[in-house]
mmCIF file of C-alpha atoms in Angstrom:
data_model
loop_
_atom_site.group_PDB
_atom_site.id
_atom_site.type_symbol
_atom_site.label_atom_id
_atom_site.label_comp_id
_atom_site.label_asym_id
_atom_site.label_seq_id
_atom_site.Cartn_x
_atom_site.Cartn_y
_atom_site.Cartn_z
ATOM 1 C CA MET A 1 85.681 17.162 189.214
ATOM 2 C CA LYS A 2 82.662 16.029 191.211
ATOM 3 C CA ARG A 3 82.880 16.435 194.992
ATOM 4 C CA LEU A 4 81.242 14.928 198.050
ATOM 5 C CA PRO A 5 78.385 16.838 199.648
ATOM 6 C CA PRO A 6 79.366 18.285 203.058
ATOM 7 C CA GLU A 7 77.008 15.976 204.977
ATOM 8 C CA LEU A 8 79.083 12.967 203.828
ATOM 9 C CA HIS A 9 82.456 14.395 204.868
ATOM 10 C CA ARG A 10 82.282 12.599 208.229
ATOM 11 C CA TYR A 11 82.797 9.239 206.492
ATOM 12 C CA PHE A 12 86.132 10.369 205.074
ATOM 13 C CA TRP A 13 87.967 11.263 208.274
ATOM 14 C CA ASP A 14 91.350 10.121 206.961
ATOM 15 C CA THR A 15 91.323 12.237 203.795
ATOM 16 C CA ASP A 16 90.463 15.798 202.867
ATOM 17 C CA PRO A 17 86.878 15.294 201.633
ATOM 18 C CA LYS A 18 86.843 18.740 200.024
ATOM 19 C CA LYS A 19 89.573 17.616 197.618
ATOM 20 C CA LEU A 20 88.294 14.076 197.021
ATOM 21 C CA ASP A 21 87.342 13.517 193.376
ATOM 22 C CA ILE A 22 84.509 10.997 193.635
ATOM 23 C CA ASN A 23 84.844 9.883 190.016
ATOM 24 C CA LYS A 24 88.579 9.254 190.237
ATOM 25 C CA TYR A 25 88.286 7.447 193.591
ATOM 26 C CA ARG A 26 84.938 5.837 192.914
ATOM 27 C CA GLN A 27 85.747 2.466 194.478
ATOM 28 C CA PHE A 28 87.077 4.056 197.668
ATOM 29 C CA VAL A 29 83.982 6.266 198.016
ATOM 30 C CA ILE A 30 81.603 3.362 197.445
ATOM 31 C CA GLU A 31 83.465 1.079 199.865
ATOM 32 C CA ARG A 32 83.544 3.696 202.601
ATOM 33 C CA ILE A 33 79.855 4.553 202.340
ATOM 34 C CA LEU A 34 78.766 0.920 202.123
ATOM 35 C CA GLU A 35 80.796 0.176 205.232
ATOM 36 C CA PHE A 36 79.937 3.201 207.391
ATOM 37 C CA GLY A 37 77.135 5.167 205.740
ATOM 38 C CA ASP A 38 73.701 5.863 207.134
ATOM 39 C CA GLU A 39 70.429 5.760 205.212
ATOM 40 C CA HIS A 40 70.928 9.237 203.742
ATOM 41 C CA ALA A 41 74.472 8.387 202.583
ATOM 42 C CA ILE A 42 73.279 5.148 200.968
ATOM 43 C CA ARG A 43 70.531 6.991 199.092
ATOM 44 C CA TRP A 44 73.096 9.498 197.810
ATOM 45 C CA LEU A 45 75.404 6.646 196.808
ATOM 46 C CA ARG A 46 72.737 4.752 194.872
ATOM 47 C CA LYS A 47 71.526 7.940 193.163
ATOM 48 C CA ASN A 48 75.018 9.065 192.117
ATOM 49 C CA PHE A 49 76.649 5.736 191.227
ATOM 50 C CA GLY A 50 73.786 3.314 190.614
ATOM 51 C CA ASP A 51 73.381 -0.280 191.686
ATOM 52 C CA GLU A 52 75.573 -1.685 188.899
ATOM 53 C CA ALA A 53 78.628 0.263 190.093
ATOM 54 C CA ILE A 54 77.884 -0.778 193.672
ATOM 55 C CA LYS A 55 77.578 -4.427 192.590
ATOM 56 C CA GLU A 56 80.986 -4.203 190.912
ATOM 57 C CA VAL A 57 82.578 -2.928 194.096
ATOM 58 C CA VAL A 58 80.846 -5.514 196.290
ATOM 59 C CA CYS A 59 82.061 -8.280 193.970
ATOM 60 C CA GLU A 60 85.659 -7.040 193.585
ATOM 61 C CA SER A 61 86.548 -5.386 196.890
ATOM 62 C CA ARG A 62 88.535 -7.137 199.572
ATOM 63 C CA ARG A 63 88.505 -4.022 201.772
ATOM 64 C CA ILE A 64 84.863 -4.167 202.863
ATOM 65 C CA SER A 65 83.955 -6.396 205.781
ATOM 66 C CA ARG A 66 82.397 -9.803 205.250
ATOM 67 C CA ARG A 67 79.306 -8.535 207.069
ATOM 68 C CA THR A 68 78.933 -5.557 204.718
ATOM 69 C CA ALA A 69 79.610 -7.692 201.646
ATOM 70 C CA ASN A 70 77.042 -10.284 202.678
ATOM 71 C CA PHE A 71 74.412 -7.628 203.455
ATOM 72 C CA TRP A 72 74.847 -5.902 200.080
ATOM 73 C CA ARG A 73 75.009 -9.143 198.144
ATOM 74 C CA LEU A 74 71.586 -9.998 199.560
ATOM 75 C CA ILE A 75 70.171 -6.513 198.862
ATOM 76 C CA LEU A 76 71.547 -6.445 195.294
ATOM 77 C CA ASP A 77 70.898 -10.144 194.561
ATOM 78 C CA ILE A 78 74.535 -11.107 193.917
ATOM 79 C CA PRO A 79 75.478 -14.818 194.093
ATOM 80 C CA LYS A 80 77.776 -15.498 197.065
ATOM 81 C CA GLU A 81 80.466 -17.091 194.894
ATOM 82 C CA LYS A 82 80.875 -13.817 192.947
ATOM 83 C CA VAL A 83 81.848 -11.803 196.037
ATOM 84 C CA ALA A 84 85.643 -11.807 196.453
ATOM 85 C CA CYS A 85 85.811 -11.124 200.176
ATOM 86 C CA LEU A 86 83.434 -14.016 200.892
ATOM 87 C CA SER A 87 85.580 -16.580 199.091
ATOM 88 C CA ARG A 88 87.503 -19.186 201.058
ATOM 89 C CA ARG A 89 90.835 -17.790 199.861
ATOM 90 C CA SER A 90 89.968 -14.415 201.336
ATOM 91 C CA ARG A 91 89.291 -15.707 204.846
ATOM 92 C CA ASN A 92 92.068 -15.433 207.427
ATOM 93 C CA PRO A 93 94.986 -15.228 204.988
ATOM 94 C CA LEU A 94 97.558 -14.529 207.752
ATOM 95 C CA LYS A 95 96.327 -17.286 210.013
ATOM 96 C CA GLN A 96 97.791 -19.993 207.776
ATOM 97 C CA PHE A 97 101.077 -18.121 207.441
ATOM 98 C CA TRP A 98 101.597 -17.744 211.180
ATOM 99 C CA GLN A 99 100.530 -21.313 211.971
ATOM 100 C CA SER A 100 102.989 -22.907 209.527
#
């Protein structure tokens, strides 16, 4: 089981980073570091997972912010329409429910 390096533990405040299996919870790890990581954390992420895995997460995740998704889609050259959290259906889903 591959573990997080100690310098990245601060990004996983709501879990026990010493017990976090980064292969099993790959999407969670990538999302968290894309959202909150610094330059060192991003370098570690790209080295350990690669840009293809990061692209997958950016395209599929609805848990990263629109700002993060848009930034990474530009960095990784992903078409906007392929990013789930940037789609029209993903925007303000509760707003329509409460206004009905």
